[in-house]
PDB file of C-alpha atoms in Angstrom:
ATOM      1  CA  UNK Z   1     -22.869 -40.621  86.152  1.00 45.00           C
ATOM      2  CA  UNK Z   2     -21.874 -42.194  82.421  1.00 46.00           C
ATOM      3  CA  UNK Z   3     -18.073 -40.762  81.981  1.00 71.00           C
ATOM      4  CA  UNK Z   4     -15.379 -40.403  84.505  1.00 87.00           C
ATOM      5  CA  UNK Z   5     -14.910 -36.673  84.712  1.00 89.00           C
ATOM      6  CA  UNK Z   6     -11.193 -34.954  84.445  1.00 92.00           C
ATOM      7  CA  UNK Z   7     -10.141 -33.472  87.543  1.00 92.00           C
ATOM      8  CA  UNK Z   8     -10.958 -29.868  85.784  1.00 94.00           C
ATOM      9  CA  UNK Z   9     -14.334 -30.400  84.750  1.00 96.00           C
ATOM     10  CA  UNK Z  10     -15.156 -32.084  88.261  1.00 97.00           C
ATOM     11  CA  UNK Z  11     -13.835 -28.166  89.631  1.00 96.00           C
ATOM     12  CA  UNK Z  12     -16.041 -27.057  87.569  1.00 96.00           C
ATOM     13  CA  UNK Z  13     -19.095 -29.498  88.686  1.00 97.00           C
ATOM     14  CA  UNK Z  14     -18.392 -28.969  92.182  1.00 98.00           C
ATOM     15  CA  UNK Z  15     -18.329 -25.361  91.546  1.00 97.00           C
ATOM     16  CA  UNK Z  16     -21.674 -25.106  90.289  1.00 97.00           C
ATOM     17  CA  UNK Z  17     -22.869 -27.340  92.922  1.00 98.00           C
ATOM     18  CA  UNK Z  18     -21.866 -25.040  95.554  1.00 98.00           C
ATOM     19  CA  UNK Z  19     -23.380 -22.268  93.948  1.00 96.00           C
ATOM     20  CA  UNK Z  20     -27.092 -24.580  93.504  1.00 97.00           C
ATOM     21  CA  UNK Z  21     -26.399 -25.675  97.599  1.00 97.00           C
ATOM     22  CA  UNK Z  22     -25.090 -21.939  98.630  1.00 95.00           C
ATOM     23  CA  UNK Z  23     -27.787 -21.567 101.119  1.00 95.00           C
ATOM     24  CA  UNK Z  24     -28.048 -24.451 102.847  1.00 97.00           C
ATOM     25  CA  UNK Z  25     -24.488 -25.898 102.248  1.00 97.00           C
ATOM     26  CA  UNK Z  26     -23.584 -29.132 101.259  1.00 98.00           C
ATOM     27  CA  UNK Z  27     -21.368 -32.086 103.175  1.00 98.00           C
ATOM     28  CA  UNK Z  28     -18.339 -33.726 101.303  1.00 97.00           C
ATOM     29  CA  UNK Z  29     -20.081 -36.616 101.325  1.00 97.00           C
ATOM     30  CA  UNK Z  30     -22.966 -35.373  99.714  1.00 98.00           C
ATOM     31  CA  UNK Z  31     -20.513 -33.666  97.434  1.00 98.00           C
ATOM     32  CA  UNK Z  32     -18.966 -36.592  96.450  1.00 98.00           C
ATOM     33  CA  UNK Z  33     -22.166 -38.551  95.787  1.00 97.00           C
ATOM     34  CA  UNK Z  34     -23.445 -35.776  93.490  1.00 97.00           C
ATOM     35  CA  UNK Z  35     -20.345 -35.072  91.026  1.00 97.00           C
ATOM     36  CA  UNK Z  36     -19.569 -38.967  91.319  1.00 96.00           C
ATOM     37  CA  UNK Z  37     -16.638 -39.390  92.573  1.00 96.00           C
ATOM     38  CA  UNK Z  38     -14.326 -40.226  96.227  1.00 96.00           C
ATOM     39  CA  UNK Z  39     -14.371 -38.761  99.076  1.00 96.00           C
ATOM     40  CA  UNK Z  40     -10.783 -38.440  98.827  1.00 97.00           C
ATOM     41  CA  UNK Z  41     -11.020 -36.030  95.470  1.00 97.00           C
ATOM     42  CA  UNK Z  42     -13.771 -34.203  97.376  1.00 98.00           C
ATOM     43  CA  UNK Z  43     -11.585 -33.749  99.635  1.00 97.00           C
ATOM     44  CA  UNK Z  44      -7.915 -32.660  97.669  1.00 97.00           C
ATOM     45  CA  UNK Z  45     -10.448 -30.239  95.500  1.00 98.00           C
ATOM     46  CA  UNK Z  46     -12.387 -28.229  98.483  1.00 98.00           C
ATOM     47  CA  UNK Z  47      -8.708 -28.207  99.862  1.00 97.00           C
ATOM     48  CA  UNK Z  48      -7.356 -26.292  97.211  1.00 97.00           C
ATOM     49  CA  UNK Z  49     -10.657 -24.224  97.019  1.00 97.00           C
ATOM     50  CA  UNK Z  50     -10.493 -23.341 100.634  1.00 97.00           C
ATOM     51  CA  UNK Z  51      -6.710 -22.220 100.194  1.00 97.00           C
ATOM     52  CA  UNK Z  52      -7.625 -19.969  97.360  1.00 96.00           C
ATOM     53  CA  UNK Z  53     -10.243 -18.397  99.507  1.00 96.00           C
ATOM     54  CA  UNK Z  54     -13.441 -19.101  97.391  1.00 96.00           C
ATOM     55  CA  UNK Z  55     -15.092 -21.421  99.774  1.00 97.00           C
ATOM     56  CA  UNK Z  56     -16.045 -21.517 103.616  1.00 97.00           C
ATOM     57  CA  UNK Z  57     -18.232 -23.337 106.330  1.00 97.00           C
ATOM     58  CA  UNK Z  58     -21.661 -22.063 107.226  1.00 96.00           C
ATOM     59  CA  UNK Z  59     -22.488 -21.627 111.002  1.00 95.00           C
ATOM     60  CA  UNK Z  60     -23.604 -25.663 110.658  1.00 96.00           C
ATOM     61  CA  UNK Z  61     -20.201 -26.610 109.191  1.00 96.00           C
ATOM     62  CA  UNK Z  62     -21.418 -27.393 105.272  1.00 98.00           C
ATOM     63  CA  UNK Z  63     -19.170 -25.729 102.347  1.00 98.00           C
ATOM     64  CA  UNK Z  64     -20.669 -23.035 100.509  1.00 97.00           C
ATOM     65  CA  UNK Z  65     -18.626 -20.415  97.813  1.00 96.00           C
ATOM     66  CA  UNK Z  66     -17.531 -17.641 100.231  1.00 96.00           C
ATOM     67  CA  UNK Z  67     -17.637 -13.704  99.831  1.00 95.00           C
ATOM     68  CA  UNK Z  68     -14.656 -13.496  97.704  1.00 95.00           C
ATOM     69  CA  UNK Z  69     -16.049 -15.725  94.820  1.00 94.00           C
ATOM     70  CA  UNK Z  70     -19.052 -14.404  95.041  1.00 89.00           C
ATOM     71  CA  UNK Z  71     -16.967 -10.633  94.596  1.00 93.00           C
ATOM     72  CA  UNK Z  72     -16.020 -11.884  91.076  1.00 90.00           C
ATOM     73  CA  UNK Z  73     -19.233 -11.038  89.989  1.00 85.00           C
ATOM     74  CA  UNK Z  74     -19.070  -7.664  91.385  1.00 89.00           C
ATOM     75  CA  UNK Z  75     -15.679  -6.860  89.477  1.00 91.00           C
ATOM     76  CA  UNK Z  76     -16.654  -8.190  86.357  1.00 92.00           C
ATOM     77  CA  UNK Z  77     -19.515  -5.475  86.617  1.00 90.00           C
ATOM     78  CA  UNK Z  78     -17.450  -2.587  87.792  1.00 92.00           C
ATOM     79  CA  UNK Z  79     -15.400  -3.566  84.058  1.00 94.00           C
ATOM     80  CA  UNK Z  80     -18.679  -3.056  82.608  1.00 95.00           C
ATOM     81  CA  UNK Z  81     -19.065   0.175  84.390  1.00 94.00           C
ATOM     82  CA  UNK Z  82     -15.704   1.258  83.200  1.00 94.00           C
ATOM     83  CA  UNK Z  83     -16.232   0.224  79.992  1.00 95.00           C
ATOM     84  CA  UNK Z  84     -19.678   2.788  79.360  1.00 95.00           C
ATOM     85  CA  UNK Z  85     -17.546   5.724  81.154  1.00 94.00           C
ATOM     86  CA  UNK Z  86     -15.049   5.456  78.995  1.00 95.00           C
ATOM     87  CA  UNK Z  87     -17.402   4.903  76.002  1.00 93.00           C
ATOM     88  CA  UNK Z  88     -19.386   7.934  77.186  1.00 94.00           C
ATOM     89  CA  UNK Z  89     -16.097   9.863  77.601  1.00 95.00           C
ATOM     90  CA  UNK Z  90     -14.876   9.008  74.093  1.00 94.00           C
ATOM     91  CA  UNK Z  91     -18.360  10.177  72.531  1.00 93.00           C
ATOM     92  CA  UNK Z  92     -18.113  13.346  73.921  1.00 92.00           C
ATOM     93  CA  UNK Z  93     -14.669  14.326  73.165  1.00 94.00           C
ATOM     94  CA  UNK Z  94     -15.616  12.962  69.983  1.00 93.00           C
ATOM     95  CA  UNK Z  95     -18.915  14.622  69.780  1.00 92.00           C
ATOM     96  CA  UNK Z  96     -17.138  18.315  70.961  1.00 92.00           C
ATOM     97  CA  UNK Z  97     -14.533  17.853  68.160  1.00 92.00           C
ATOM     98  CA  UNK Z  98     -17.144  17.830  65.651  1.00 90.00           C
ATOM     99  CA  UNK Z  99     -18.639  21.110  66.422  1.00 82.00           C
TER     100      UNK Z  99
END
């Protein structure tokens, strides 16, 4: 790794290095070696991930994003859903007012 990363962007590296290790998990170590850094930021950061709920240990004890990150996917499409009912809504009130 060139550049030192802030501790933001290296949430946001280890972030999308759980999601490219989901299956198979990944170690801290491994982790650590990856978004180059310590073990001890590996550490403080799946810390605060694990408190906020967004990741967990597989059956072989590796970190992977758990079921409640992965459900931010599913809300942002239910606000898509919303979004064309209430767009199909509006055209037909609008659509009945014109007749």
């Amino acid at each position: 790794m060139n550049e030192k990363l802030s501790s933001q962007e290296r949430i946001f590296r280890e972030t999308e290095i759980l999601c490219e290790n989901h299956m198979t998990g990944i170690s801290n170590k491994e982790l650590a070696r990856i978004v180059g850094t310590s073990a001890a930021n590996i550490c403080r950061d799946l810390a605060l991930f694990e408190q906020s709920g967004w990741v967990e240990r597989n059956a072989n004890g590796r970190w992977r994003l758990s079921p409640k990150f992965g459900g931010i996917s599913g809300q942002i499409a239910k606000s898509y859903q919303k979004a064309r009912l209430s767009l199909t809504e509006e055209e037909a009130r609008y659509a009945s007012a014109m007749q």
